[in-house]
Short mmCIF file of C-alpha atoms in Angstrom, two decimals:
data_model
loop_
_atom_site.label_atom_id
_atom_site.label_comp_id
_atom_site.label_asym_id
_atom_site.label_seq_id
_atom_site.Cartn_x
_atom_site.Cartn_y
_atom_site.Cartn_z
CA MET N 28 -15.08 4.03 -0.77
CA SER N 29 -11.87 5.87 -1.63
CA ILE N 30 -9.30 8.32 -0.32
CA ASP N 31 -9.74 12.05 -0.81
CA TRP N 32 -6.34 12.74 -2.34
CA ARG N 33 -6.79 16.48 -1.88
CA ASP N 34 -5.92 15.84 1.76
CA VAL N 35 -3.04 13.38 1.18
CA THR N 36 0.41 14.33 -0.13
CA HIS N 37 2.63 12.45 2.35
CA ILE N 38 2.21 8.77 3.27
CA THR N 39 4.33 6.98 5.85
CA LYS N 40 5.17 3.35 5.09
CA VAL N 41 5.35 1.35 8.33
CA ASP N 42 6.97 -2.08 8.22
CA PRO N 43 5.30 -4.15 10.95
CA ALA N 44 8.36 -6.43 11.14
CA GLU N 45 10.53 -3.49 12.24
CA ALA N 46 10.57 -1.61 15.53
CA LEU N 47 8.48 1.53 15.63
CA PRO N 48 10.10 4.78 16.82
CA ALA N 49 9.90 5.32 20.55
CA ASP N 50 8.04 8.59 19.98
CA LEU N 51 5.04 7.87 17.76
CA ASP N 52 3.92 11.49 17.98
CA ILE N 53 6.06 12.18 14.89
CA ILE N 54 3.66 10.22 12.72
CA GLY N 55 1.06 12.87 13.37
CA HIS N 56 2.83 15.03 10.77
CA THR N 57 1.96 12.67 7.90
CA ASP N 58 -1.37 12.50 6.03
CA ALA N 59 -1.81 8.72 5.93
CA VAL N 60 -0.04 5.52 6.96
CA MET N 61 0.51 2.36 4.91
CA VAL N 62 1.30 -0.77 6.97
CA GLY N 63 3.07 -3.56 5.12
CA GLY N 64 6.42 -5.06 4.18
CA SER N 65 8.22 -7.77 2.25
CA ASP N 66 9.74 -9.90 5.02
CA GLY N 67 8.62 -11.15 8.42
CA VAL N 68 5.08 -9.78 8.17
CA THR N 69 2.27 -11.57 10.01
CA GLN N 70 -1.32 -10.93 11.00
CA ALA N 71 -0.16 -10.35 14.57
CA ASN N 72 2.54 -7.75 13.92
CA SER N 73 0.39 -6.03 11.29
CA LEU N 74 -2.46 -5.68 13.78
CA ASP N 75 -0.08 -4.52 16.50
CA ALA N 76 1.35 -1.76 14.28
CA ILE N 77 -2.11 -0.64 13.13
CA GLU N 78 -3.48 -0.56 16.67
CA ARG N 79 -0.50 1.32 18.10
CA ILE N 80 -0.77 3.97 15.40
CA ARG N 81 -4.56 4.17 15.83
CA ASP N 82 -4.22 4.57 19.60
CA THR N 83 -1.77 7.44 19.14
CA HIS N 84 -3.54 9.16 16.22
CA PRO N 85 -7.17 8.00 15.99
CA ASP N 86 -8.06 10.26 13.04
CA LEU N 87 -5.15 9.23 10.79
CA THR N 88 -6.02 7.29 7.63
CA ILE N 89 -4.45 3.81 7.79
CA LEU N 90 -4.01 1.44 4.86
CA GLN N 91 -2.88 -2.14 5.26
CA GLU N 92 -0.83 -3.31 2.27
CA PRO N 93 -0.87 -7.13 2.50
CA TYR N 94 1.43 -9.19 0.31
CA SER N 95 -0.45 -12.37 1.27
CA SER N 96 -3.89 -13.38 2.51
CA SER N 97 -2.09 -14.70 5.61
CA HIS N 98 -1.47 -11.07 6.65
CA VAL N 99 -5.20 -10.32 6.79
CA SER N 100 -7.76 -11.19 9.47
CA SER N 101 -11.08 -9.82 10.62
CA GLU N 102 -9.14 -7.78 13.17
CA THR N 103 -6.82 -6.15 10.63
CA VAL N 104 -9.72 -5.47 8.26
CA GLU N 105 -11.67 -3.79 11.04
CA ALA N 106 -8.67 -1.85 12.37
CA ALA N 107 -7.49 -0.43 9.02
CA ASP N 108 -9.42 1.98 6.83
CA TYR N 109 -8.35 0.35 3.54
CA LEU N 110 -6.57 -2.70 2.13
CA SER N 111 -4.21 -1.50 -0.61
CA VAL N 112 -3.35 -4.57 -2.70
CA PRO N 113 -0.48 -4.23 -5.20
CA ALA N 114 -0.57 -5.76 -8.69
CA VAL N 115 3.06 -5.62 -9.87
CA TYR N 116 3.17 -5.04 -13.63
CA ASN N 117 6.83 -5.97 -14.06
CA GLY N 118 6.71 -8.83 -11.56
CA ASP N 119 5.96 -12.49 -12.08
CA ARG N 120 2.52 -14.04 -12.58
CA ASP N 121 2.11 -14.71 -8.86
CA ASN N 122 2.29 -10.99 -8.17
CA PHE N 123 -0.22 -9.85 -10.76
CA VAL N 124 -2.76 -12.65 -11.09
CA ALA N 125 -2.25 -15.71 -8.91
CA LYS N 126 -1.75 -13.87 -5.62
CA HIS N 127 -5.01 -11.97 -5.99
CA VAL N 128 -7.02 -15.06 -6.88
CA GLU N 129 -5.47 -16.81 -3.86
CA PHE N 130 -6.20 -13.78 -1.66
CA PHE N 131 -9.94 -13.85 -2.33
CA THR N 132 -10.05 -17.65 -2.43
CA GLN N 133 -8.61 -17.83 1.07
CA ILE N 134 -11.03 -15.21 2.36
CA GLY N 135 -13.94 -17.17 0.94
CA GLN N 136 -12.67 -20.41 2.49
CA LYS N 137 -12.15 -19.13 6.04
CA PRO N 138 -15.31 -17.27 7.07
CA GLU N 139 -14.75 -17.96 10.77
CA GLU N 140 -11.42 -16.14 10.73
CA MET N 141 -12.88 -13.22 8.79
CA LEU N 142 -15.85 -13.09 11.17
CA GLY N 143 -13.56 -13.21 14.17
CA THR N 144 -15.33 -16.21 15.74
CA SER N 145 -14.79 -19.95 16.11
CA ILE N 146 -18.51 -20.70 16.57
CA PRO N 147 -19.51 -23.46 14.12
CA LEU N 148 -21.80 -22.34 11.31
CA VAL N 149 -23.93 -24.75 9.34
CA GLY N 150 -25.91 -24.94 6.11
CA GLY N 151 -26.96 -21.73 4.42
CA LEU N 152 -25.79 -19.68 7.40
CA ILE N 153 -22.12 -20.32 6.71
CA GLN N 154 -22.62 -19.33 3.08
CA SER N 155 -24.35 -16.07 3.96
CA LYS N 156 -21.82 -15.22 6.65
CA ALA N 157 -18.92 -15.98 4.30
CA GLN N 158 -20.50 -13.73 1.69
CA ASP N 159 -20.88 -10.96 4.28
CA ALA N 160 -17.22 -11.32 5.22
CA ILE N 161 -16.10 -11.14 1.60
CA GLU N 162 -18.24 -8.07 0.97
CA ASP N 163 -16.80 -6.35 4.05
CA VAL N 164 -13.28 -6.94 2.74
CA ALA N 165 -14.08 -5.99 -0.86
CA GLU N 166 -15.50 -2.63 0.20
CA LYS N 167 -12.13 -1.71 1.69
CA VAL N 168 -9.87 -2.95 -1.13
CA LEU N 169 -7.92 -0.38 -3.15
CA ALA N 170 -6.08 -2.06 -6.03
CA GLU N 171 -2.66 -0.61 -6.85
CA GLY N 172 -1.12 -0.80 -10.28
CA TYR N 173 2.51 -1.17 -9.21
CA VAL N 174 5.86 -0.71 -10.94
CA ILE N 175 9.08 -1.59 -9.09
CA GLN N 176 12.15 0.26 -10.39
CA ASN N 177 14.94 -1.04 -8.12
CA LEU N 178 16.20 -4.55 -8.89
CA ASP N 179 18.26 -4.66 -5.68
CA SER N 180 15.27 -4.16 -3.40
CA LYS N 181 13.46 -6.74 -1.28
CA ALA N 182 10.26 -5.75 -3.03
CA ALA N 183 11.75 -6.74 -6.40
CA THR N 184 12.97 -10.08 -5.07
CA VAL N 185 9.64 -10.95 -3.45
CA SER N 186 7.68 -9.87 -6.53
CA GLY N 187 9.88 -11.66 -9.09
CA VAL N 188 10.93 -8.43 -10.79
CA ASP N 189 13.97 -8.92 -13.03
CA THR N 190 13.41 -6.12 -15.57
CA LEU N 191 13.03 -2.38 -15.06
CA TYR N 192 10.53 -0.45 -17.11
CA SER N 193 11.60 2.31 -19.46
CA THR N 194 9.99 5.70 -18.93
CA GLU N 195 7.71 4.95 -21.88
CA GLU N 196 6.65 1.64 -20.31
CA VAL N 197 5.92 3.36 -16.99
CA ALA N 198 3.67 5.76 -18.89
CA GLY N 199 1.99 2.81 -20.62
CA ALA N 200 1.42 1.08 -17.28
CA ALA N 201 -0.15 4.27 -15.93
CA LEU N 202 -2.48 4.47 -18.94
CA ALA N 203 -3.46 0.81 -18.51
CA THR N 204 -4.08 1.36 -14.80
CA GLU N 205 -6.67 4.05 -15.38
CA SER N 206 -8.14 3.25 -18.79
CA PHE N 207 -8.19 -0.57 -18.74
CA TYR N 208 -7.91 -1.88 -15.17
CA GLU N 209 -9.57 1.14 -13.53
CA PHE N 210 -7.41 0.77 -10.43
CA PRO N 211 -7.65 3.75 -8.05
CA ILE N 212 -3.86 3.92 -7.39
CA PHE N 213 -0.77 3.81 -9.61
CA TYR N 214 2.38 3.34 -7.53
CA ILE N 215 5.96 3.90 -8.76
CA GLU N 216 8.28 2.21 -6.27
CA TYR N 217 12.03 2.83 -6.18
CA SER N 218 12.26 1.13 -2.79
CA GLY N 219 15.13 2.81 -0.94
CA THR N 220 16.61 4.59 -3.98
CA TYR N 221 15.64 8.06 -5.15
CA GLY N 222 14.46 7.75 -8.74
CA GLY N 223 13.76 11.39 -9.46
CA PRO N 224 10.79 12.92 -11.26
CA GLU N 225 11.14 11.49 -14.80
CA ASP N 226 8.86 8.45 -14.38
CA VAL N 227 6.38 10.52 -12.40
CA GLU N 228 6.15 13.17 -15.13
CA ALA N 229 5.62 10.47 -17.78
CA ALA N 230 2.88 8.71 -15.79
CA ALA N 231 1.08 11.86 -14.68
CA ARG N 232 0.18 12.78 -18.27
CA TYR N 233 -2.18 9.80 -18.44
CA LEU N 234 -3.84 9.93 -15.03
CA ASP N 235 -6.95 11.94 -14.23
CA GLU N 236 -9.01 9.72 -11.92
CA THR N 237 -6.24 7.42 -10.67
CA ALA N 238 -4.00 8.68 -7.87
CA LEU N 239 -0.25 8.70 -8.63
CA VAL N 240 1.95 7.67 -5.72
CA TYR N 241 5.77 7.65 -5.66
CA GLY N 242 7.94 5.82 -3.11
CA GLY N 243 11.69 5.50 -2.78
CA GLY N 244 14.64 7.33 -1.27
CA ILE N 245 12.87 10.51 -0.16
CA GLN N 246 15.23 12.19 2.33
CA SER N 247 14.24 15.85 2.28
CA GLN N 248 11.38 18.27 1.85
CA ALA N 249 12.99 19.45 -1.40
CA GLN N 250 12.77 15.93 -2.87
CA THR N 251 9.17 15.62 -1.71
CA GLN N 252 8.26 18.90 -3.36
CA LYS N 253 10.06 17.94 -6.57
CA ILE N 254 8.10 14.69 -6.89
CA LEU N 255 4.80 16.42 -6.12
CA ALA N 256 5.57 19.15 -8.64
CA ALA N 257 6.22 16.45 -11.27
CA GLY N 258 2.62 15.30 -10.90
CA ALA N 259 2.49 12.84 -8.00
CA ASP N 260 -0.50 13.04 -5.69
CA ALA N 261 1.56 11.73 -2.78
CA VAL N 262 5.01 10.50 -1.79
CA VAL N 263 5.61 7.47 0.41
CA VAL N 264 8.38 7.66 3.02
CA GLY N 265 9.40 4.50 4.86
CA ASP N 266 13.01 3.70 5.71
CA CYS N 267 13.87 6.92 7.51
CA PHE N 268 10.71 6.70 9.61
CA HIS N 269 12.17 3.60 11.25
CA ASP N 270 15.86 4.51 11.03
CA ASP N 271 16.13 8.29 11.42
CA PRO N 272 13.06 10.09 12.81
CA ASP N 273 14.70 13.51 12.52
CA ARG N 274 15.38 12.91 8.83
CA TYR N 275 11.82 11.64 8.44
CA LEU N 276 10.42 14.93 9.72
CA GLU N 277 12.44 16.76 7.06
CA THR N 278 10.45 14.96 4.33
CA ILE N 279 7.12 16.51 5.34
CA PRO N 280 5.97 18.95 2.62
#
């Protein structure tokens, strides 16, 4: 199960801890929505954001990007089309290895939550149901090889990023993403700051099967087009969706 990137060039990042625009019709101009954030995110507000977007635009592709297993429930898994789980290359161990082990450990240990029921299960039944729940989640997971290039961002703080990658290292991370880890997404995140096309151009040379996604500081259609022309499959626009809907509409390619 994967996204057809021929149909996706513009992704809207929705922070469930922030207020959504009063007029959600504007999100119909994007190709896909990614629901997630660094602070104040819960199962409840994630589900609320996903359901409100789904109610307004039922055919829109929705990804939940959880930073913790506590953000995921049977309801969010069912409501979203995909779980996009970041593995931050230049972050700390928790954000490349430990978090992902914990994520699947927690899913395996709480089958009732993943099944959406509090009915007691006993013996082999609980094992089979837990396995079913894990398989349902795994089918929706899209791993993201992730590079954060803004040390002043919340994403960097949460992920333990204290060093930026050189352009050559970004290219190396892209190569590792496709050739070694075989992740379906490589994400360059400038998180509120426009980084320009240099990292995108370097990464794009090494990606054939893996989708290249850029996020950070997109404020205009011209910037969107420049990043896409550099080799990105899609741009992610977040802050202005919440803060300035008119500006957000100007980022649509």
